[in-house]
Amino acid sequence: MKDQILEILSRSNVFLTGGGGVGKSYLTASIIRHYKENFKNVIILGSTGISAVSLGGVSLHSFFKFGYCKDYEELRRLDYRQKDKLSKLRNMLDVCDLLVIDEISMVSSNVMEMIRYRLLTSKFKGRVLIVGDFYQLPPVQKEQNESKLFNFLYAFNSSAWEDMKFTNVELLVSKRTNDLKFYEILSRLRVGELDDEMMAYIESLRVDAIEPDSETSVLFGRNAEAEMLNQKRLLALNAPLEISNSDVLVMDENLDKKEFEKWANTLNISRNLEMKIGAKIIFTSNKWGEYYNGEQGKIMQILKENGAISSVIVQKDSGEICEIEKCAYNFCALNLNEDEIEENVQASLYQFPFKLAYALTIHKSQGMSINSLICNINHIFAKGQLYVALSRAVNPKNLKLFYDKKSDFRQHLRKVVKIDDEVKKFYQENVFLHIKESL
């Protein structure tokens, strides 16, 4: 599969898509590794801090020096004040062989136009690999009319998308679940389908109450609800409360502190992590051979040095016991050293790579594979949110839906199984190369 994508990249740009759990991130990482092993310059960008960190890249906005601009007219005005920065940026783009942008569904059409503007004002001759699923969570629209020039929400609505002439590749085989019936239901739900058979299947997952002492993770549409349940469960544990504050080590005196804080706030960690012995936790990142994003466990012991938490002993749900130390989340800038693009770590944020597992928001669960799950669908509002929630599940036997509103459950389902007509039209009207073989 990797060889197929590499062959396509040799002649065109690529849009790599597919539903949750089909292996987009794994395949992208293997492509990046191939380029680097062959001494090619790769620039890896994430539309969010989470996606940037997971692939070992930097923030898209930070790299392209977009500031707080909403469109490229504002960007051109900003550029008069940052000519030195732009000169360095162009030099890097001039030697870039592969530009990777992850979580494209969170990138608006305006930002896509701004990306093209940056590429056109450099001598960029490399390939662009864009990764994501437009059926999942859409870009945040901060204003009703974000731009005088572009009223379109999605990256594919931009003329920049058309100009880049992507070869569209869709992965179809689930790596998250082996239950074919469940995967078929999810695949149809992803594209907005909902018939009586599907409704009956989904309704069979419904529960009317969440057990007060349940340790199964609950997904919520709203952050306040998730925070409330986590605090309630933590308070119920008969053990001393411990707090791990994140540590920040600044290595570059030119660090833009506002940009750093903006990046840090998008990471899937708690800056002030509350924990107790016996608390249920969920890992929020991957570390090969140790833990994966969505894996769960229980805190068995909290170790300290000089009064501060140094490590945590966790018994994973698999039974394996491991000692977890704080992880370094690096805020990087890219620099050009002769003809080689290098990462310069400007600051590192140190925190444990887990959160309380009693409750999570659907938004922060993206990319996770969760073994046991309850989805609270009372307050689901964004397009694609129900699909994102259900597709986190590894096994439908350990998946439940909680709903206790007065309105009819099936009526509520019809309301929340919604997709954007623009997204549906995009996937229907464009040609996709479908890949069904394993990774």
Coordinates of C-alpha atoms in Angstrom, one line a residue:
M1 CA 0.0 0.0 0.0
K2 CA 2.8 2.4 0.9
D3 CA 4.5 1.7 -2.5
Q4 CA 1.2 2.5 -4.3
I5 CA 1.0 5.9 -2.6
L6 CA 4.7 6.6 -3.2
E7 CA 4.3 5.8 -6.9
I8 CA 1.3 8.3 -7.1
L9 CA 3.4 10.9 -5.3
S10 CA 6.1 10.6 -7.9
R11 CA 3.7 12.1 -10.4
S12 CA 1.0 14.1 -8.5
N13 CA -0.2 15.5 -5.2
V14 CA -2.3 13.1 -3.0
F15 CA -5.4 13.5 -0.8
L16 CA -5.4 10.5 1.5
T17 CA -8.8 9.8 3.1
G18 CA -10.9 7.2 4.8
G19 CA -13.1 6.6 7.8
G20 CA -12.0 6.4 11.4
G21 CA -9.6 3.5 12.2
V22 CA -8.5 2.6 8.6
G23 CA -4.9 3.4 9.2
K24 CA -4.4 6.9 7.7
S25 CA -1.9 8.0 10.4
Y26 CA 0.1 4.8 10.2
L27 CA 0.4 4.9 6.4
T28 CA 1.3 8.6 6.5
A29 CA 4.0 8.0 9.1
S30 CA 5.5 5.2 6.9
I31 CA 5.5 7.5 3.8
I32 CA 7.3 10.2 5.8
R33 CA 9.8 7.7 7.1
H34 CA 10.5 6.5 3.5
Y35 CA 11.2 10.1 2.3
K36 CA 13.5 10.8 5.3
E37 CA 15.4 7.5 4.9
N38 CA 16.1 8.6 1.3
F39 CA 17.5 12.0 2.5
K40 CA 14.5 14.0 1.3
N41 CA 13.2 17.1 3.0
V42 CA 9.8 16.7 4.6
I43 CA 7.7 19.4 6.2
I44 CA 5.0 17.9 8.5
L45 CA 2.1 20.2 9.5
G46 CA -0.9 19.6 11.6
S47 CA -4.1 21.7 11.6
T48 CA -4.2 21.2 15.4
G49 CA -1.6 20.7 18.1
I50 CA -2.7 17.1 18.6
S51 CA -2.3 16.2 14.9
A52 CA 1.1 18.0 14.7
V53 CA 2.5 16.2 17.7
S54 CA 1.2 12.8 16.7
L55 CA 3.1 12.9 13.4
G56 CA 6.2 14.7 14.8
G57 CA 5.4 18.0 13.0
V58 CA 4.6 21.6 13.7
S59 CA 1.5 23.7 13.7
L60 CA 0.3 24.7 10.2
H61 CA -0.4 28.3 11.3
S62 CA 2.9 28.7 13.0
F63 CA 4.9 27.4 10.1
F64 CA 3.3 29.4 7.4
K65 CA 3.3 32.6 9.6
F66 CA -0.4 33.2 9.2
G67 CA -0.8 35.0 12.6
Y68 CA -4.5 35.6 13.2
C69 CA -5.3 36.4 9.5
K70 CA -8.7 35.1 8.2
D71 CA -7.8 35.3 4.5
Y72 CA -4.9 36.1 2.2
E73 CA -5.9 39.8 1.8
E74 CA -5.2 40.2 5.6
L75 CA -2.1 38.0 5.2
R76 CA -0.6 40.2 2.5
R77 CA -1.0 43.2 4.8
L78 CA 0.6 41.3 7.7
D79 CA 3.5 40.2 5.4
Y80 CA 4.8 43.7 5.1
R81 CA 5.7 43.5 8.8
Q82 CA 7.4 40.1 8.7
K83 CA 9.7 40.1 5.7
D84 CA 12.7 38.4 7.5
K85 CA 10.5 35.5 8.6
L86 CA 9.1 35.1 5.1
S87 CA 12.5 35.0 3.6
K88 CA 13.4 32.0 5.8
L89 CA 10.0 30.4 5.1
R90 CA 10.5 30.6 1.3
N91 CA 14.0 29.2 1.5
M92 CA 12.6 26.1 3.3
L93 CA 9.8 25.7 0.8
D94 CA 12.3 26.0 -2.0
V95 CA 14.0 22.7 -0.9
C96 CA 11.0 20.8 0.4
D97 CA 10.4 17.5 -1.3
L98 CA 7.1 16.6 0.5
L99 CA 4.7 18.8 2.3
V100 CA 2.3 16.9 4.6
I101 CA -0.8 18.4 6.1
D102 CA -2.8 16.3 8.6
E103 CA -6.4 16.7 9.7
I104 CA -7.5 18.5 6.6
S105 CA -11.1 18.5 7.7
M106 CA -10.3 21.2 10.2
V107 CA -8.7 23.4 7.5
S108 CA -11.1 26.0 6.0
S109 CA -11.1 27.1 2.4
N110 CA -9.6 30.5 3.4
V111 CA -6.7 28.8 5.0
M112 CA -6.2 26.6 1.9
E113 CA -6.0 29.7 -0.2
M114 CA -3.4 31.2 2.1
I115 CA -1.4 27.9 1.9
R116 CA -1.4 28.2 -1.9
Y117 CA -0.4 31.9 -1.7
R118 CA 2.7 30.8 0.4
L119 CA 3.6 28.1 -2.2
L120 CA 3.2 30.4 -5.2
T121 CA 5.4 33.1 -3.6
S122 CA 8.2 30.5 -3.2
K123 CA 9.9 28.1 -5.6
F124 CA 8.2 25.1 -4.1
K125 CA 8.6 22.1 -6.5
G126 CA 7.7 19.3 -4.1
R127 CA 4.6 17.2 -3.6
V128 CA 1.7 17.8 -1.3
L129 CA 0.2 15.0 0.8
I130 CA -3.0 16.0 2.5
V131 CA -4.6 13.6 5.0
G132 CA -8.0 13.5 6.7
D133 CA -11.7 12.8 6.4
F134 CA -14.2 15.5 5.6
Y135 CA -17.1 13.4 7.0
Q136 CA -15.6 14.0 10.4
L137 CA -15.5 17.2 12.4
P138 CA -15.6 20.4 10.2
P139 CA -13.5 23.6 10.5
V140 CA -14.5 26.0 13.2
Q141 CA -16.2 29.0 11.6
K142 CA -15.6 31.9 13.9
E143 CA -17.7 34.4 12.0
Q144 CA -20.8 34.1 9.9
N145 CA -19.0 35.7 6.9
E146 CA -15.4 35.0 7.5
S147 CA -14.1 36.5 4.3
K148 CA -15.3 38.9 1.7
L149 CA -13.8 36.7 -1.0
F150 CA -14.6 33.2 0.1
N151 CA -17.8 32.1 1.7
F152 CA -17.0 28.4 1.5
L153 CA -16.2 26.3 4.6
Y154 CA -14.2 23.3 3.4
A155 CA -10.7 23.2 2.0
F156 CA -12.0 21.4 -1.1
N157 CA -14.3 24.4 -1.9
S158 CA -11.2 26.6 -2.6
S159 CA -9.8 27.2 -6.0
A160 CA -6.4 26.3 -4.4
W161 CA -7.6 22.7 -4.0
E162 CA -8.5 22.5 -7.7
D163 CA -5.2 24.0 -8.7
M164 CA -3.2 21.4 -6.7
K165 CA -4.8 18.6 -8.8
F166 CA -4.9 15.9 -6.1
T167 CA -5.1 12.2 -6.8
N168 CA -7.8 11.1 -4.3
V169 CA -7.0 7.8 -2.4
E170 CA -9.5 6.3 0.0
L171 CA -8.6 3.5 2.5
L172 CA -11.5 1.1 3.1
V173 CA -10.3 -1.6 5.5
S174 CA -10.8 -1.1 9.2
K175 CA -7.8 -1.6 11.5
R176 CA -9.8 -0.8 14.6
T177 CA -12.5 -3.4 14.7
N178 CA -12.9 -6.9 13.3
D179 CA -16.7 -6.9 13.6
L180 CA -17.8 -6.6 9.9
K181 CA -21.4 -5.8 10.7
F182 CA -20.4 -3.0 13.0
Y183 CA -18.0 -1.6 10.4
E184 CA -20.7 -1.7 7.8
I185 CA -23.0 0.3 10.0
L186 CA -20.3 2.8 10.7
S187 CA -19.4 3.1 7.0
R188 CA -23.0 3.9 6.1
L189 CA -23.4 6.2 9.1
R190 CA -20.3 8.1 8.0
V191 CA -22.0 9.1 4.7
G192 CA -25.3 10.0 6.3
E193 CA -27.3 6.8 5.7
L194 CA -29.8 5.7 8.3
D195 CA -32.5 3.1 7.5
D196 CA -34.7 1.1 9.8
E197 CA -32.2 -1.8 10.1
M198 CA -29.4 0.6 11.1
M199 CA -31.7 2.4 13.6
A200 CA -32.6 -1.0 15.2
Y201 CA -28.9 -1.9 15.5
I202 CA -28.0 1.5 17.0
E203 CA -31.1 1.4 19.3
S204 CA -30.0 -2.1 20.6
L205 CA -26.9 -0.3 22.0
R206 CA -29.0 2.1 24.1
V207 CA -29.0 2.3 27.9
D208 CA -31.2 4.6 30.0
A209 CA -28.7 5.1 32.8
I210 CA -25.0 5.2 33.4
E211 CA -24.1 3.2 36.5
P212 CA -22.8 5.6 39.3
D213 CA -19.7 3.5 39.9
S214 CA -19.1 2.7 36.2
E215 CA -15.5 2.9 35.1
T216 CA -16.4 2.7 31.4
S217 CA -15.3 5.9 29.5
V218 CA -18.2 8.2 28.6
L219 CA -18.0 10.4 25.5
F220 CA -19.7 13.8 25.7
G221 CA -20.5 16.5 23.1
R222 CA -19.7 19.2 25.6
N223 CA -16.5 19.8 27.6
A224 CA -18.3 21.0 30.8
E225 CA -20.2 17.6 31.1
A226 CA -17.0 15.6 30.7
E227 CA -15.2 17.7 33.3
M228 CA -18.0 17.3 35.8
L229 CA -18.1 13.5 35.5
N230 CA -14.3 13.2 35.8
Q231 CA -14.3 15.3 39.0
K232 CA -17.2 13.4 40.5
R233 CA -15.5 10.0 39.9
L234 CA -12.2 11.3 41.2
L235 CA -13.8 12.7 44.4
A236 CA -15.5 9.4 45.1
L237 CA -12.1 7.6 45.4
N238 CA -10.8 7.2 48.9
A239 CA -7.3 8.3 48.4
P240 CA -5.2 11.5 48.7
L241 CA -5.5 13.9 45.7
E242 CA -2.2 14.5 43.9
I243 CA -1.6 17.1 41.2
S244 CA 1.1 17.0 38.5
N245 CA 1.7 20.4 37.1
S246 CA 3.2 20.6 33.6
D247 CA 6.8 21.8 33.3
V248 CA 8.0 24.1 30.5
L249 CA 11.7 24.3 29.5
V250 CA 12.5 27.1 27.1
M251 CA 15.5 26.5 24.8
D252 CA 15.1 29.5 22.4
E253 CA 15.0 33.0 23.8
N254 CA 13.2 34.1 20.6
L255 CA 10.2 31.9 21.5
D256 CA 6.9 33.5 20.7
K257 CA 5.1 32.9 24.0
K258 CA 1.6 33.6 22.6
E259 CA 2.1 31.0 19.9
F260 CA 3.5 28.5 22.4
E261 CA 0.5 28.9 24.7
K262 CA -1.9 28.7 21.8
W263 CA -0.2 25.4 20.7
A264 CA 0.0 24.0 24.3
N265 CA -3.8 24.6 24.8
T266 CA -4.6 22.3 21.8
L267 CA -2.6 19.4 23.2
N268 CA -4.6 16.4 24.5
I269 CA -3.2 16.7 28.0
S270 CA -4.1 18.3 31.3
R271 CA -1.7 21.1 32.2
N272 CA -2.6 20.6 35.9
L273 CA -3.3 16.9 36.1
E274 CA -5.3 15.7 39.1
M275 CA -4.9 12.0 40.0
K276 CA -5.4 9.5 42.8
I277 CA -4.3 5.9 43.4
G278 CA -7.1 3.8 41.9
A279 CA -8.1 6.4 39.2
K280 CA -8.9 5.1 35.8
I281 CA -6.8 6.8 33.1
I282 CA -6.6 6.8 29.3
F283 CA -3.4 7.4 27.3
T284 CA -3.7 10.3 24.8
S285 CA -0.7 9.6 22.6
N286 CA 1.3 6.7 21.2
K287 CA 4.6 5.3 22.3
W288 CA 5.6 2.2 20.3
G289 CA 5.8 -0.9 22.5
E290 CA 4.5 0.8 25.6
Y291 CA 1.0 2.3 25.1
Y292 CA -1.3 3.5 22.4
N293 CA -3.8 6.5 22.0
G294 CA -7.0 5.3 23.7
E295 CA -5.5 2.5 25.8
Q296 CA -6.7 2.5 29.4
G297 CA -5.5 1.5 32.8
K298 CA -5.6 2.2 36.5
I299 CA -3.1 4.1 38.7
M300 CA -1.5 1.7 41.2
Q301 CA 1.2 3.9 42.7
I302 CA 2.3 7.5 42.5
L303 CA 6.1 7.9 43.0
K304 CA 7.7 11.2 44.1
E305 CA 11.1 12.9 44.2
N306 CA 11.7 16.0 46.2
G307 CA 7.9 16.3 46.8
A308 CA 7.0 16.3 43.1
I309 CA 5.5 13.4 41.1
S310 CA 8.3 11.7 39.2
S311 CA 6.5 8.7 37.8
V312 CA 3.2 6.7 38.0
I313 CA 2.8 3.0 38.1
V314 CA -0.2 2.0 35.8
Q315 CA -1.8 -1.4 35.4
K316 CA -3.2 -1.4 31.9
D317 CA -6.5 -3.1 31.2
S318 CA -4.5 -5.9 29.5
G319 CA -3.0 -6.7 33.0
E320 CA 0.5 -5.3 32.0
I321 CA 2.1 -3.1 34.7
C322 CA 4.3 -0.2 33.5
E323 CA 6.0 2.8 35.0
I324 CA 5.0 6.0 33.2
E325 CA 7.2 9.2 33.3
K326 CA 6.4 12.6 32.0
C327 CA 6.5 13.0 28.2
A328 CA 8.2 15.8 26.3
Y329 CA 5.9 17.7 23.9
N330 CA 8.2 19.7 21.7
F331 CA 7.3 23.1 20.3
C332 CA 9.4 23.3 17.2
A333 CA 10.4 25.8 14.5
L334 CA 11.8 24.5 11.2
N335 CA 15.2 25.9 10.1
L336 CA 17.2 25.5 6.9
N337 CA 20.8 24.3 7.5
E338 CA 22.4 24.5 4.0
D339 CA 20.0 22.4 2.0
E340 CA 18.5 20.4 4.9
I341 CA 15.4 21.3 6.8
E342 CA 16.0 20.7 10.5
E343 CA 13.7 20.9 13.6
N344 CA 14.7 23.5 16.2
V345 CA 13.0 22.7 19.6
Q346 CA 12.2 26.1 21.0
A347 CA 10.4 24.8 24.1
S348 CA 9.4 21.5 25.7
L349 CA 6.3 21.0 27.8
Y350 CA 6.6 18.0 30.1
Q351 CA 3.4 16.2 31.3
F352 CA 2.1 12.7 31.8
P353 CA 0.6 11.3 28.5
F354 CA -2.7 10.4 30.0
K355 CA -5.9 11.9 31.3
L356 CA -8.7 10.7 33.6
A357 CA -10.7 8.2 31.6
Y358 CA -14.1 8.5 33.1
A359 CA -15.2 11.1 30.6
L360 CA -13.8 12.6 27.4
T361 CA -15.1 15.0 24.8
I362 CA -15.9 13.6 21.3
H363 CA -13.6 16.3 19.8
K364 CA -10.6 15.2 21.9
S365 CA -11.2 11.5 21.3
Q366 CA -10.4 11.8 17.6
G367 CA -7.7 9.2 16.6
M368 CA -8.4 7.1 19.7
S369 CA -9.2 3.3 19.8
I370 CA -11.2 2.7 22.9
N371 CA -12.1 -0.8 24.1
S372 CA -15.1 0.0 26.4
L373 CA -17.2 3.0 25.7
I374 CA -20.5 4.8 26.5
C375 CA -21.5 7.6 24.1
N376 CA -23.8 10.3 25.7
I377 CA -25.7 11.6 22.6
N378 CA -27.9 14.1 24.5
H379 CA -25.9 17.1 23.3
I380 CA -24.5 16.2 19.9
F381 CA -24.5 19.2 17.6
A382 CA -21.7 19.2 15.0
K383 CA -21.9 17.4 11.7
G384 CA -20.0 14.1 11.9
Q385 CA -19.9 14.1 15.7
L386 CA -22.0 10.9 16.2
Y387 CA -19.9 9.1 13.6
V388 CA -16.6 10.2 15.3
A389 CA -18.0 9.1 18.7
L390 CA -19.1 5.6 17.6
S391 CA -16.1 4.9 15.5
R392 CA -13.8 5.2 18.5
A393 CA -15.1 1.8 19.6
V394 CA -13.0 -1.3 19.1
N395 CA -15.7 -3.8 20.0
P396 CA -19.5 -3.1 19.7
K397 CA -20.1 -5.5 22.5
N398 CA -18.5 -3.0 24.8
L399 CA -20.3 0.0 23.2
K400 CA -23.4 1.7 24.7
L401 CA -25.4 4.8 23.8
F402 CA -26.9 6.9 26.6
Y403 CA -29.9 9.0 25.8
D404 CA -32.5 10.3 28.3
K405 CA -34.2 13.3 26.5
K406 CA -38.0 13.5 26.2
S407 CA -37.9 13.4 22.4
D408 CA -38.1 10.0 20.7
F409 CA -34.8 8.2 20.4
R410 CA -35.2 7.4 16.7
Q411 CA -36.3 11.0 16.0
H412 CA -33.2 12.2 17.7
L413 CA -31.0 9.9 15.7
R414 CA -32.4 11.2 12.4
K415 CA -31.6 14.7 13.6
V416 CA -28.0 14.0 14.6
V417 CA -27.0 11.6 11.8
K418 CA -26.4 14.6 9.6
I419 CA -23.6 15.3 7.1
D420 CA -22.9 18.4 5.1
D421 CA -24.4 18.2 1.5
E422 CA -21.2 19.8 0.3
V423 CA -19.1 17.0 1.7
K424 CA -21.4 14.3 0.2
K425 CA -21.3 16.0 -3.2
F426 CA -17.5 16.2 -3.0
Y427 CA -17.1 12.4 -2.4
Q428 CA -19.7 11.5 -4.9
E429 CA -18.5 13.7 -7.8
N430 CA -14.8 13.1 -7.5
V431 CA -12.9 10.0 -8.6
F432 CA -11.3 8.0 -5.7
L433 CA -8.7 5.2 -5.9
H434 CA -10.0 2.7 -3.3
I435 CA -7.4 0.6 -1.5
K436 CA -8.7 -2.5 0.3
E437 CA -5.5 -4.3 1.0
S438 CA -3.9 -4.5 4.4
L439 CA -1.1 -2.2 5.6

